[in-house]
Amino acid sequence: ETGVTQTPRHLVMGMTNKKSLKCEQHLGHNAMYWYKQSAKKPLELMFVYNFKEQTENNSVPSRFSPECPNSSHLFLHLHTLQPEDSALYLCASSPDDREYNEQFFGPGTRLTVL
Amino acid sequence: QKEVEQDPGPLSVPEGAIVSLNCTYSNSAFQYFMWYRQYSRKGPELLMYTYSSGNKEDGRFTAQVDKSSKYISLFIRDSQPSDSATYLCAMRRSGGGADGLTFGKGTHLIIQP
């Protein structure tokens, strides 16, 4: 176990649904990240949060809405998604105060949009 | 040109062979270089990271960085069937702070018993 948990592990939703992905880290880190992993594409950074503040939005469409209520929890709210949004969504956390801050990944949520 | 190029494979080798995995990159701002291993239905886990050009060894794994050529490699000695996984190279501009990673597509490695 890496200390980063994600729920649900699998999610199937229609294009008109609203759902949320949840990430929790038990490592005492201050930074949290959302990445998207699509078939045959590199892992893509979506959002970065540091001390609950969003520090990076990698030109992500507004149908993805992140929320970071505290340094241990990160959510990704989904609405009006498209079939091409089907992917593995990975959460990661890291410290932010060392010379090198290793990112620890959760197992991901496998999302299918019908 | 993509920022990070990595051959997706699959790469199939017999058990005990030396495996060589590679990535090239175009952005000279990248300073930290990582190799992650990802098993099926799991998140990536960090194998090694390096900062400067040169070699870094950890057990059966050696990471190599050539910044002048913008080329990084991971060598696996005495490969085992348990090494079968997808290997992702990743890089970032700085080590400190909260900086997102830029990944290659990953190479699917198969070690045949």
XYZ file of C-alpha atoms in Angstrom:
227
model
C 0.000 0.000 0.000
C 1.315 3.438 -0.927
C -0.783 5.337 1.589
C -2.905 6.925 -1.135
C -6.406 5.537 -1.540
C -8.937 6.266 -4.256
C -12.651 5.573 -4.440
C -14.446 4.272 -6.326
C -12.043 1.953 -8.139
C -14.418 1.631 -11.085
C -17.122 4.009 -12.307
C -19.489 3.846 -15.259
C -21.493 6.960 -15.990
C -23.653 8.448 -18.696
C -22.849 11.752 -20.342
C -25.553 13.570 -18.358
C -24.561 12.200 -14.944
C -22.699 13.991 -12.173
C -20.244 11.995 -10.115
C -17.213 12.590 -7.911
C -13.892 10.813 -7.483
C -12.270 10.819 -4.068
C -8.622 10.615 -3.068
C -7.227 10.389 0.458
C -3.607 10.326 1.515
C -2.308 9.122 4.889
C 1.294 10.238 4.406
C 1.205 13.733 5.882
C 1.949 15.358 2.527
C 1.047 18.912 1.578
C 0.769 18.546 -2.196
C -1.796 16.529 -4.159
C -2.204 15.912 -7.872
C -4.709 14.571 -10.409
C -3.418 12.785 -13.498
C -5.284 11.198 -16.421
C -4.022 7.981 -18.058
C -5.633 7.145 -21.400
C -4.838 4.155 -23.572
C -1.822 4.738 -25.804
C -1.185 8.208 -24.334
C 1.243 9.410 -21.675
C 0.031 10.130 -18.185
C -1.208 13.736 -18.292
C -1.081 16.139 -15.363
C -4.479 17.754 -14.729
C -4.294 19.713 -11.457
C -1.856 20.447 -8.648
C -2.789 21.533 -5.132
C -0.337 22.725 -2.491
C -1.598 23.465 1.007
C -5.184 23.278 -0.352
C -4.490 25.957 -2.964
C -4.616 25.118 -6.658
C -1.226 25.912 -8.131
C -1.594 24.368 -11.571
C -4.457 23.739 -13.999
C -3.154 22.090 -17.129
C -5.827 23.513 -19.480
C -8.401 21.017 -18.250
C -11.998 21.412 -19.544
C -14.445 22.875 -17.033
C -16.471 19.650 -16.951
C -13.733 18.503 -14.534
C -13.876 20.432 -11.266
C -11.335 19.705 -8.524
C -11.794 20.370 -4.826
C -9.222 20.161 -2.037
C -10.853 20.792 1.358
C -7.670 19.915 3.278
C -4.205 18.530 2.601
C -5.386 14.931 3.042
C -8.367 14.899 0.693
C -8.789 15.654 -2.974
C -11.918 15.333 -5.095
C -12.594 15.469 -8.801
C -16.181 16.408 -9.612
C -17.383 15.242 -13.016
C -20.325 16.513 -15.047
C -21.428 16.340 -18.662
C -18.491 14.143 -19.619
C -17.732 12.833 -23.094
C -16.855 9.253 -24.098
C -13.268 10.381 -24.777
C -12.975 11.198 -21.060
C -12.956 7.461 -20.342
C -9.584 6.764 -18.740
C -7.784 5.834 -15.538
C -7.704 8.812 -13.184
C -4.768 8.744 -10.823
C -4.261 10.757 -7.676
C -0.818 11.379 -6.204
C 0.596 13.164 -3.191
C 4.034 14.414 -2.238
C 5.864 16.449 0.345
C 6.839 19.922 -0.806
C 9.702 20.825 1.484
C 12.567 18.565 0.424
C 15.261 18.752 -2.219
C 13.410 16.064 -4.107
C 9.716 15.489 -3.429
C 8.677 11.991 -4.484
C 5.125 11.599 -5.738
C 3.203 8.593 -4.425
C 0.332 7.367 -6.569
C -2.965 5.769 -5.666
C -4.384 2.768 -7.581
C -6.623 4.955 -9.742
C -10.295 5.085 -10.653
C -11.173 3.409 -13.954
C -13.850 5.679 -15.506
C -16.056 4.661 -18.403
C -18.339 7.266 -19.976
C -21.163 5.827 -22.057
C 7.382 17.082 -31.358
C 6.224 15.429 -28.137
C 8.018 16.519 -24.984
C 8.946 12.947 -24.011
C 9.260 10.060 -26.464
C 9.160 6.457 -25.283
C 8.642 3.304 -27.342
C 5.464 1.597 -26.031
C 6.645 -1.895 -27.022
C 5.796 -4.567 -26.090
C 9.367 -5.613 -25.367
C 9.693 -9.359 -24.736
C 12.944 -10.865 -23.409
C 13.907 -14.192 -21.791
C 14.430 -14.455 -18.058
C 17.954 -13.487 -17.010
C 18.519 -11.091 -19.911
C 19.648 -7.495 -19.521
C 16.838 -5.105 -20.388
C 17.400 -1.611 -21.752
C 14.571 0.938 -21.656
C 14.957 4.442 -23.063
C 13.360 7.863 -23.370
C 14.274 11.015 -25.219
C 13.059 14.473 -24.365
C 13.059 17.883 -25.969
C 12.753 20.362 -23.072
C 16.171 21.276 -21.670
C 14.456 22.712 -18.560
C 13.957 19.203 -17.193
C 16.402 18.578 -14.375
C 15.028 15.556 -12.507
C 14.440 12.224 -14.195
C 12.446 9.301 -12.839
C 11.522 5.761 -13.707
C 8.201 4.395 -12.489
C 6.945 0.818 -12.702
C 3.235 0.149 -13.140
C 1.666 -3.270 -12.762
C -1.732 -3.993 -14.251
C -4.585 -2.385 -12.275
C -2.143 -0.552 -9.991
C -0.807 2.981 -9.756
C 2.778 3.772 -10.765
C 5.485 3.252 -8.134
C 8.818 5.045 -8.161
C 11.841 2.887 -8.981
C 14.584 5.470 -9.237
C 15.223 9.136 -9.713
C 18.331 10.958 -10.854
C 19.302 14.594 -10.945
C 22.473 14.950 -12.913
C 24.014 13.318 -15.929
C 25.678 9.996 -15.205
C 24.726 6.647 -13.731
C 22.850 5.689 -10.591
C 22.639 2.105 -9.444
C 20.174 0.400 -7.098
C 20.368 -3.366 -6.919
C 19.573 -4.816 -10.347
C 18.540 -1.398 -11.701
C 20.775 1.268 -13.231
C 19.484 4.639 -14.379
C 21.519 6.652 -16.843
C 21.075 10.275 -17.886
C 22.780 12.070 -20.761
C 21.573 15.670 -20.664
C 23.676 16.705 -23.649
C 21.781 14.188 -25.812
C 18.492 14.562 -23.876
C 18.431 10.790 -23.451
C 17.712 8.669 -20.390
C 17.912 4.907 -19.906
C 16.989 2.253 -17.381
C 18.881 -1.037 -17.348
C 17.578 -4.117 -15.573
C 20.093 -6.896 -14.925
C 19.161 -10.537 -14.352
C 15.572 -9.847 -15.345
C 12.843 -11.834 -13.576
C 9.262 -12.667 -14.601
C 8.152 -10.407 -11.711
C 9.744 -7.487 -13.592
C 7.010 -7.813 -16.235
C 5.185 -4.488 -16.075
C 4.910 -1.126 -17.823
C 7.888 1.157 -17.217
C 7.241 4.882 -17.355
C 9.905 7.531 -17.639
C 9.038 10.875 -16.085
C 10.742 14.189 -15.612
C 10.272 17.557 -13.947
C 11.888 20.973 -13.949
C 12.694 21.038 -10.249
C 12.904 18.587 -7.380
C 11.493 20.840 -4.703
C 8.049 22.332 -4.318
C 4.954 20.828 -5.911
C 5.773 20.424 -9.574
C 3.843 18.085 -11.852
C 5.584 15.318 -13.767
C 5.810 14.943 -17.548
C 5.621 11.292 -18.571
C 6.471 9.151 -21.556
C 3.855 6.703 -22.855
C 5.455 3.789 -21.017
C 7.106 0.608 -22.321
C 5.289 -2.684 -21.742
C 7.951 -5.212 -20.715
C 7.414 -8.979 -20.739
C 9.980 -11.311 -19.164
C 9.499 -14.844 -20.443
C 10.208 -17.613 -17.882
